[in-house]
Amino acid sequence: MLGLGIESTAHTFSCAVMEKKNSTGKILSDVRRIYRPPDGEGIHPREASRHHIDAGPAVLSECLAKAGIDIGNLDIISYAAGPGLGPCLRVGAVVARSLSSYYKIPIYPVNHALGHIELGKLLTGARNPLVLLVSGGHTMLLAFLNKQWRVFGETLDITLGQLLDQFGRSIGFASPCGRDIESLASNTSEYIQLPYSVKGNDVSFSGLLSAAKSVAKKNKNGACFSLQETAFAMMSEAVERALSFTGKKELMVVGGVAANKRLSEMLQDVCKRHGCKFFVVPLKYAGDCGSQICWTGLLESQAKPGAKMKDTFVTQSWRLDSVVVPY
Ligand code: AMP
Ligand code: MG
């Protein structure tokens, strides 16, 4: 089976072609263009969607050329139908619908969060993990039971990615800022006390954001270091409790923030204490990309036919725990 996956939920427009044989998947191409807002500013949904419209044709042609296939060879097309920014989601959906109806190829709307998880499982080999999904759009702890991903904890306000990006922009970085913060944090090991807020198994980052911004006025390196230490310790506490509760023997971290080395280090310590295997998605596939959507569409195509055109929706707030996984 050959699939094309289209990702356009937020800053990234990406197309990927993958081949599925039995339960193995091979990425034949994965091409991306990322919208970069001006320094100090966040994503403007309309500007990002314009970026995607401009980038779309070149990304699609390059993706097919790199995979060495024609559109007619594709068995299915999948696109990220949510959650995400409405204007951005619509661009991917329009490209997918046009190709599907013109070339008569079955179409699959895919949940973006499920895409992060399924590609993570394929690339790491994790089988039944507790999942920590930490990205621009998500901060969730999840475990799979009876065909659905169940939430064991999540953010009560902003996501871990938003915490890093909003803080980073306040000190003049361009979004996404996670990597720049990680780099400044590595200049020091001076910890400055910051608000730590875990409520039950949920986390809240907005107090931490305000306090870190105020520390950064005097000490940028110390603020970056302390922000990472505090936020990642909060996540580690929630992970540890969820591991105890679920008894899972695998932890898998996915999403853009999974690229952070310090986060992995802290979670590895937690895993050691619980006799649990640690998996982290490879850096190249941590952030949003077409392969996540493509692989999930290929898995879904084992279990159900493509969607009718009238059902090719986009939903800005499509929660993962409402998705029934049919395969
Ligand atoms: P995604 O929405 O999955 O594409 O993830 C994007 C998020 O990942 C943004 O908030 C980035 O700041 C964050 N990110 C990327 N690289 C790193 C890193 N090395 N450390 C922490 N966060 C990161
Ligand atoms: Mg994402």
Short mmCIF file of C-alpha atoms and ligand atoms in Angstrom, two decimals:
data_model
loop_
_atom_site.label_atom_id
_atom_site.label_comp_id
_atom_site.label_asym_id
_atom_site.label_seq_id
_atom_site.Cartn_x
_atom_site.Cartn_y
_atom_site.Cartn_z
CA MET A 1 0.00 0.00 0.00
CA LEU A 2 1.25 3.46 -0.89
CA GLY A 3 -0.09 6.47 0.97
CA LEU A 4 0.28 10.24 0.77
CA GLY A 5 -0.08 12.18 4.05
CA ILE A 6 -0.69 15.93 4.28
CA GLU A 7 0.01 17.92 7.45
CA SER A 8 -1.05 21.56 7.81
CA THR A 9 -2.38 21.96 11.36
CA ALA A 10 -0.21 24.93 12.43
CA HIS A 11 3.24 26.19 11.39
CA THR A 12 4.20 23.31 9.09
CA PHE A 13 3.00 22.34 5.63
CA SER A 14 4.30 18.87 4.88
CA CYS A 15 3.65 16.01 2.48
CA ALA A 16 5.01 12.48 2.88
CA VAL A 17 4.78 9.25 0.94
CA MET A 18 5.00 5.95 2.81
CA GLU A 19 4.79 2.32 1.83
CA LYS A 20 3.07 -0.20 4.13
CA LYS A 21 3.78 -3.92 3.87
CA ASN A 22 1.99 -5.99 6.55
CA SER A 23 2.73 -4.09 9.76
CA THR A 24 5.94 -2.44 8.60
CA GLY A 25 6.11 1.05 7.18
CA LYS A 26 8.81 2.76 5.16
CA ILE A 27 9.07 6.52 4.68
CA LEU A 28 9.82 7.14 0.99
CA SER A 29 9.77 10.93 1.29
CA ASP A 30 8.85 13.59 3.85
CA VAL A 31 9.06 17.21 2.68
CA ARG A 32 8.29 20.22 4.90
CA ARG A 33 8.12 24.01 4.79
CA ILE A 34 7.72 25.87 8.08
CA TYR A 35 6.05 29.26 8.52
CA ARG A 36 8.24 31.51 10.65
CA PRO A 37 6.54 34.53 12.24
CA PRO A 38 8.57 37.72 12.75
CA ASP A 39 10.86 37.66 15.86
CA GLY A 40 8.91 38.07 19.09
CA GLU A 41 5.53 37.23 17.47
CA GLY A 42 3.38 34.09 17.55
CA ILE A 43 1.71 32.23 14.67
CA HIS A 44 -0.87 34.35 12.86
CA PRO A 45 -3.36 31.76 11.53
CA ARG A 46 -4.15 33.72 8.35
CA GLU A 47 -0.48 34.37 7.55
CA ALA A 48 0.40 30.72 8.24
CA SER A 49 -2.40 29.54 5.94
CA ARG A 50 -1.13 31.88 3.19
CA HIS A 51 2.31 30.37 3.67
CA HIS A 52 0.80 26.88 3.25
CA ILE A 53 -1.09 27.90 0.10
CA ASP A 54 2.14 29.28 -1.42
CA ALA A 55 4.28 26.33 -0.31
CA GLY A 56 1.77 23.57 -1.13
CA PRO A 57 2.41 22.88 -4.85
CA ALA A 58 6.22 22.78 -4.51
CA VAL A 59 6.10 20.59 -1.37
CA LEU A 60 3.73 18.13 -3.07
CA SER A 61 5.79 17.89 -6.30
CA GLU A 62 9.06 17.50 -4.36
CA CYS A 63 7.52 14.83 -2.15
CA LEU A 64 6.29 12.75 -5.11
CA ALA A 65 9.57 13.22 -7.00
CA LYS A 66 11.67 12.14 -3.98
CA ALA A 67 9.48 9.06 -3.50
CA GLY A 68 9.78 8.36 -7.23
CA ILE A 69 6.04 7.89 -7.78
CA ASP A 70 3.14 9.43 -9.72
CA ILE A 71 -0.06 10.46 -7.97
CA GLY A 72 -1.84 7.66 -9.84
CA ASN A 73 0.25 5.06 -7.94
CA LEU A 74 -1.21 6.12 -4.58
CA ASP A 75 -3.67 3.80 -2.81
CA ILE A 76 -4.83 6.35 -0.26
CA ILE A 77 -4.53 10.03 0.69
CA SER A 78 -4.78 11.18 4.30
CA TYR A 79 -4.81 14.67 5.76
CA ALA A 80 -4.69 16.14 9.27
CA ALA A 81 -8.31 17.09 9.99
CA GLY A 82 -7.65 18.55 13.49
CA PRO A 83 -6.98 19.67 16.08
CA GLY A 84 -5.28 22.78 14.75
CA LEU A 85 -5.77 26.28 13.38
CA GLY A 86 -8.88 26.48 11.16
CA PRO A 87 -7.37 28.43 8.22
CA CYS A 88 -4.31 26.14 8.18
CA LEU A 89 -6.31 22.91 8.45
CA ARG A 90 -8.46 23.98 5.52
CA VAL A 91 -5.45 24.25 3.19
CA GLY A 92 -4.41 20.62 3.75
CA ALA A 93 -8.01 19.43 3.48
CA VAL A 94 -8.55 21.25 0.18
CA VAL A 95 -5.36 19.77 -1.33
CA ALA A 96 -6.38 16.26 -0.15
CA ARG A 97 -9.98 16.58 -1.41
CA SER A 98 -8.89 17.91 -4.81
CA LEU A 99 -6.39 15.09 -5.38
CA SER A 100 -8.80 12.46 -4.05
CA SER A 101 -11.74 13.51 -6.22
CA TYR A 102 -9.69 14.14 -9.41
CA TYR A 103 -7.65 10.93 -9.22
CA LYS A 104 -10.36 8.86 -7.49
CA ILE A 105 -8.18 7.86 -4.53
CA PRO A 106 -9.76 7.01 -1.13
CA ILE A 107 -9.37 9.81 1.43
CA TYR A 108 -8.84 9.56 5.22
CA PRO A 109 -9.22 12.45 7.72
CA VAL A 110 -6.65 11.81 10.48
CA ASN A 111 -6.41 13.12 14.03
CA HIS A 112 -3.10 14.98 14.34
CA ALA A 113 -2.36 13.79 17.90
CA LEU A 114 -2.95 10.18 16.87
CA GLY A 115 -0.46 10.81 14.04
CA HIS A 116 2.27 11.78 16.53
CA ILE A 117 1.62 8.57 18.50
CA GLU A 118 1.34 6.09 15.62
CA LEU A 119 4.51 7.30 13.89
CA GLY A 120 6.27 7.28 17.28
CA LYS A 121 5.28 3.64 17.80
CA LEU A 122 6.42 2.68 14.31
CA LEU A 123 9.81 4.38 14.64
CA THR A 124 10.61 3.43 18.25
CA GLY A 125 9.11 -0.07 18.35
CA ALA A 126 7.12 0.72 21.53
CA ARG A 127 4.12 -1.64 21.72
CA ASN A 128 1.88 -0.65 24.61
CA PRO A 129 3.34 2.56 26.07
CA LEU A 130 2.20 5.25 28.39
CA VAL A 131 2.49 8.22 26.01
CA LEU A 132 3.65 11.71 26.87
CA LEU A 133 2.59 13.98 23.98
CA VAL A 134 4.27 17.37 24.37
CA SER A 135 4.09 19.82 21.48
CA GLY A 136 2.87 23.26 20.48
CA GLY A 137 -0.75 22.06 20.56
CA HIS A 138 -0.68 19.32 23.22
CA THR A 139 0.42 18.41 26.71
CA MET A 140 -1.17 15.06 27.46
CA LEU A 141 -0.44 11.78 29.20
CA LEU A 142 -2.24 8.93 27.49
CA ALA A 143 -2.75 5.17 27.68
CA PHE A 144 -4.64 2.97 25.22
CA LEU A 145 -7.61 0.89 26.38
CA ASN A 146 -10.58 -0.59 24.47
CA LYS A 147 -9.89 1.13 21.14
CA GLN A 148 -9.42 4.59 22.62
CA TRP A 149 -6.55 6.68 24.00
CA ARG A 150 -7.46 7.62 27.59
CA VAL A 151 -6.15 10.80 29.16
CA PHE A 152 -4.28 10.40 32.47
CA GLY A 153 -3.31 14.03 32.79
CA GLU A 154 -3.12 17.18 30.69
CA THR A 155 -2.49 20.89 30.88
CA LEU A 156 -5.13 23.04 32.51
CA ASP A 157 -4.05 26.13 30.58
CA ILE A 158 -1.22 26.49 28.04
CA THR A 159 0.77 23.60 26.55
CA LEU A 160 4.43 22.90 27.28
CA GLY A 161 5.29 24.08 23.75
CA GLN A 162 3.33 27.32 24.26
CA LEU A 163 5.10 27.87 27.59
CA LEU A 164 8.49 27.62 25.86
CA ASP A 165 7.45 29.63 22.80
CA GLN A 166 5.72 32.44 24.74
CA PHE A 167 8.63 32.72 27.14
CA GLY A 168 11.15 32.57 24.26
CA ARG A 169 9.35 35.31 22.35
CA SER A 170 9.36 37.52 25.45
CA ILE A 171 13.18 37.41 25.42
CA GLY A 172 13.34 38.11 21.67
CA PHE A 173 13.54 34.64 20.07
CA ALA A 174 11.57 33.69 16.97
CA SER A 175 8.97 30.93 17.37
CA PRO A 176 9.44 27.99 17.75
CA CYS A 177 11.83 28.77 20.63
CA GLY A 178 12.39 25.42 22.40
CA ARG A 179 15.81 24.79 20.90
CA ASP A 180 17.11 28.29 21.67
CA ILE A 181 15.93 28.01 25.30
CA GLU A 182 17.61 24.59 25.60
CA SER A 183 20.82 26.11 24.34
CA LEU A 184 20.79 29.10 26.77
CA ALA A 185 19.83 26.77 29.65
CA SER A 186 22.98 24.73 29.04
CA ASN A 187 25.13 27.78 29.96
CA THR A 188 24.29 27.54 33.66
CA SER A 189 23.11 25.30 36.46
CA GLU A 190 21.87 28.13 38.66
CA TYR A 191 18.34 27.26 39.79
CA ILE A 192 16.01 30.12 40.66
CA GLN A 193 12.83 29.10 42.48
CA LEU A 194 9.77 29.27 40.18
CA PRO A 195 6.08 28.32 40.71
CA TYR A 196 5.55 24.56 40.46
CA SER A 197 1.94 23.59 39.82
CA VAL A 198 0.73 19.99 39.51
CA LYS A 199 -2.96 19.54 40.35
CA GLY A 200 -3.91 15.89 40.66
CA ASN A 201 -2.28 14.58 37.52
CA ASP A 202 -2.79 17.79 35.55
CA VAL A 203 -0.31 20.62 35.14
CA SER A 204 -0.67 24.38 34.91
CA PHE A 205 2.02 26.54 33.34
CA SER A 206 0.68 30.10 33.26
CA GLY A 207 2.06 31.15 36.70
CA LEU A 208 5.42 29.66 35.77
CA LEU A 209 5.41 31.64 32.51
CA SER A 210 4.82 35.01 34.24
CA ALA A 211 7.45 34.32 36.91
CA ALA A 212 10.08 33.14 34.37
CA LYS A 213 9.49 36.26 32.25
CA SER A 214 10.16 38.45 35.25
CA VAL A 215 13.37 36.53 36.20
CA ALA A 216 14.60 36.79 32.58
CA LYS A 217 14.74 40.62 32.85
CA LYS A 218 17.83 40.20 35.07
CA ASN A 219 19.13 36.73 34.23
CA LYS A 220 18.28 35.13 30.87
CA ASN A 221 20.38 31.97 31.25
CA GLY A 222 19.12 31.34 34.80
CA ALA A 223 15.51 31.87 33.68
CA CYS A 224 15.89 29.41 30.78
CA PHE A 225 17.54 26.79 32.99
CA SER A 226 15.02 27.18 35.82
CA LEU A 227 12.05 27.22 33.45
CA GLN A 228 13.12 23.89 31.91
CA GLU A 229 13.91 22.32 35.29
CA THR A 230 10.56 23.34 36.78
CA ALA A 231 8.33 22.50 33.82
CA PHE A 232 10.04 19.17 33.14
CA ALA A 233 9.97 18.20 36.84
CA MET A 234 6.21 18.86 36.81
CA MET A 235 5.81 16.59 33.78
CA SER A 236 8.02 13.94 35.40
CA GLU A 237 5.88 13.92 38.54
CA ALA A 238 2.71 13.41 36.47
CA VAL A 239 4.42 10.68 34.40
CA GLU A 240 5.61 8.89 37.54
CA ARG A 241 2.14 8.85 39.05
CA ALA A 242 0.59 7.63 35.78
CA LEU A 243 3.19 4.83 35.53
CA SER A 244 2.37 3.70 39.07
CA PHE A 245 -1.35 3.82 38.35
CA THR A 246 -1.35 2.08 34.97
CA GLY A 247 1.53 -0.33 35.63
CA LYS A 248 2.77 0.29 32.07
CA LYS A 249 6.26 -1.00 31.34
CA GLU A 250 6.97 1.42 28.46
CA LEU A 251 7.03 5.22 28.28
CA MET A 252 7.08 6.91 24.87
CA VAL A 253 7.61 10.67 24.44
CA VAL A 254 6.37 12.28 21.21
CA GLY A 255 5.72 15.82 19.94
CA GLY A 256 8.08 18.70 19.17
CA VAL A 257 9.26 19.11 22.79
CA ALA A 258 10.44 15.46 22.74
CA ALA A 259 13.51 16.91 20.97
CA ASN A 260 14.69 18.30 24.32
CA LYS A 261 17.61 16.35 25.82
CA ARG A 262 17.05 17.49 29.41
CA LEU A 263 13.42 16.34 29.31
CA SER A 264 14.53 12.88 28.14
CA GLU A 265 17.19 12.75 30.85
CA MET A 266 14.66 13.46 33.60
CA LEU A 267 12.12 10.98 32.22
CA GLN A 268 14.79 8.30 31.90
CA ASP A 269 15.42 8.65 35.65
CA VAL A 270 11.71 8.14 36.29
CA CYS A 271 11.70 5.05 34.04
CA LYS A 272 14.70 3.56 35.85
CA ARG A 273 12.85 3.81 39.18
CA HIS A 274 9.85 1.98 37.66
CA GLY A 275 11.66 -0.70 35.66
CA CYS A 276 10.12 0.83 32.55
CA LYS A 277 11.56 1.03 29.03
CA PHE A 278 12.06 4.55 27.68
CA PHE A 279 11.34 5.48 24.06
CA VAL A 280 11.63 8.88 22.44
CA VAL A 281 10.63 9.64 18.87
CA PRO A 282 13.67 10.35 16.62
CA LEU A 283 14.47 14.07 16.47
CA LYS A 284 13.65 14.38 12.76
CA TYR A 285 10.09 13.14 13.32
CA ALA A 286 9.38 14.82 16.70
CA GLY A 287 7.78 17.94 15.18
CA ASP A 288 4.76 18.00 12.88
CA CYS A 289 5.25 16.15 9.59
CA GLY A 290 3.39 14.40 6.79
CA SER A 291 4.66 10.94 7.79
CA GLN A 292 2.61 11.08 11.01
CA ILE A 293 -0.56 11.60 9.03
CA CYS A 294 0.40 9.21 6.24
CA TRP A 295 1.15 6.28 8.54
CA THR A 296 -2.04 6.74 10.57
CA GLY A 297 -4.10 6.87 7.34
CA LEU A 298 -2.44 3.65 6.16
CA LEU A 299 -3.31 1.95 9.48
CA GLU A 300 -6.91 3.17 9.26
CA SER A 301 -7.22 1.92 5.70
CA GLN A 302 -6.74 -1.66 7.02
CA ALA A 303 -9.95 -1.33 8.97
CA LYS A 304 -12.29 0.97 7.07
CA PRO A 305 -13.01 2.40 3.62
CA GLY A 306 -12.12 5.99 2.74
CA ALA A 307 -14.43 8.80 3.87
CA LYS A 308 -17.30 10.11 1.74
CA MET A 309 -16.45 13.56 0.40
CA LYS A 310 -19.22 15.13 2.56
CA ASP A 311 -17.47 13.69 5.64
CA THR A 312 -14.05 15.18 4.89
CA PHE A 313 -14.30 17.66 7.73
CA VAL A 314 -11.82 19.81 9.57
CA THR A 315 -12.33 20.30 13.35
CA GLN A 316 -10.20 22.83 15.21
CA SER A 317 -10.68 21.17 18.61
CA TRP A 318 -10.87 17.47 17.75
CA ARG A 319 -9.84 15.76 21.00
CA LEU A 320 -7.88 12.53 20.75
CA ASP A 321 -9.88 10.86 23.51
CA SER A 322 -13.01 11.13 21.32
CA VAL A 323 -11.41 9.10 18.49
CA VAL A 324 -12.30 5.40 18.19
CA VAL A 325 -9.27 3.60 16.75
CA PRO A 326 -10.65 0.96 14.38
CA TYR A 327 -7.50 -1.12 13.65
P1 AMP B 1 5.02 20.46 17.17
O1 AMP B 1 3.80 21.28 17.49
O2 AMP B 1 4.86 19.00 17.49
O3 AMP B 1 5.60 20.69 15.82
O4 AMP B 1 6.15 20.96 18.22
C1 AMP B 1 6.59 22.29 18.22
C2 AMP B 1 7.05 22.66 19.62
O5 AMP B 1 8.23 21.93 19.96
C3 AMP B 1 7.40 24.12 19.75
O6 AMP B 1 6.73 24.63 20.89
C4 AMP B 1 8.90 24.13 19.94
O7 AMP B 1 9.37 25.21 20.74
C5 AMP B 1 9.14 22.80 20.63
N1 AMP B 1 10.53 22.34 20.51
C6 AMP B 1 11.22 22.09 19.39
N2 AMP B 1 12.51 21.73 19.68
C7 AMP B 1 12.61 21.77 21.04
C8 AMP B 1 13.68 21.54 22.00
N3 AMP B 1 14.88 21.17 21.60
N4 AMP B 1 13.39 21.69 23.30
C9 AMP B 1 12.15 22.04 23.72
N5 AMP B 1 11.13 22.29 22.88
C10 AMP B 1 11.33 22.15 21.56
MG MG B 2 2.00 18.49 16.62
#
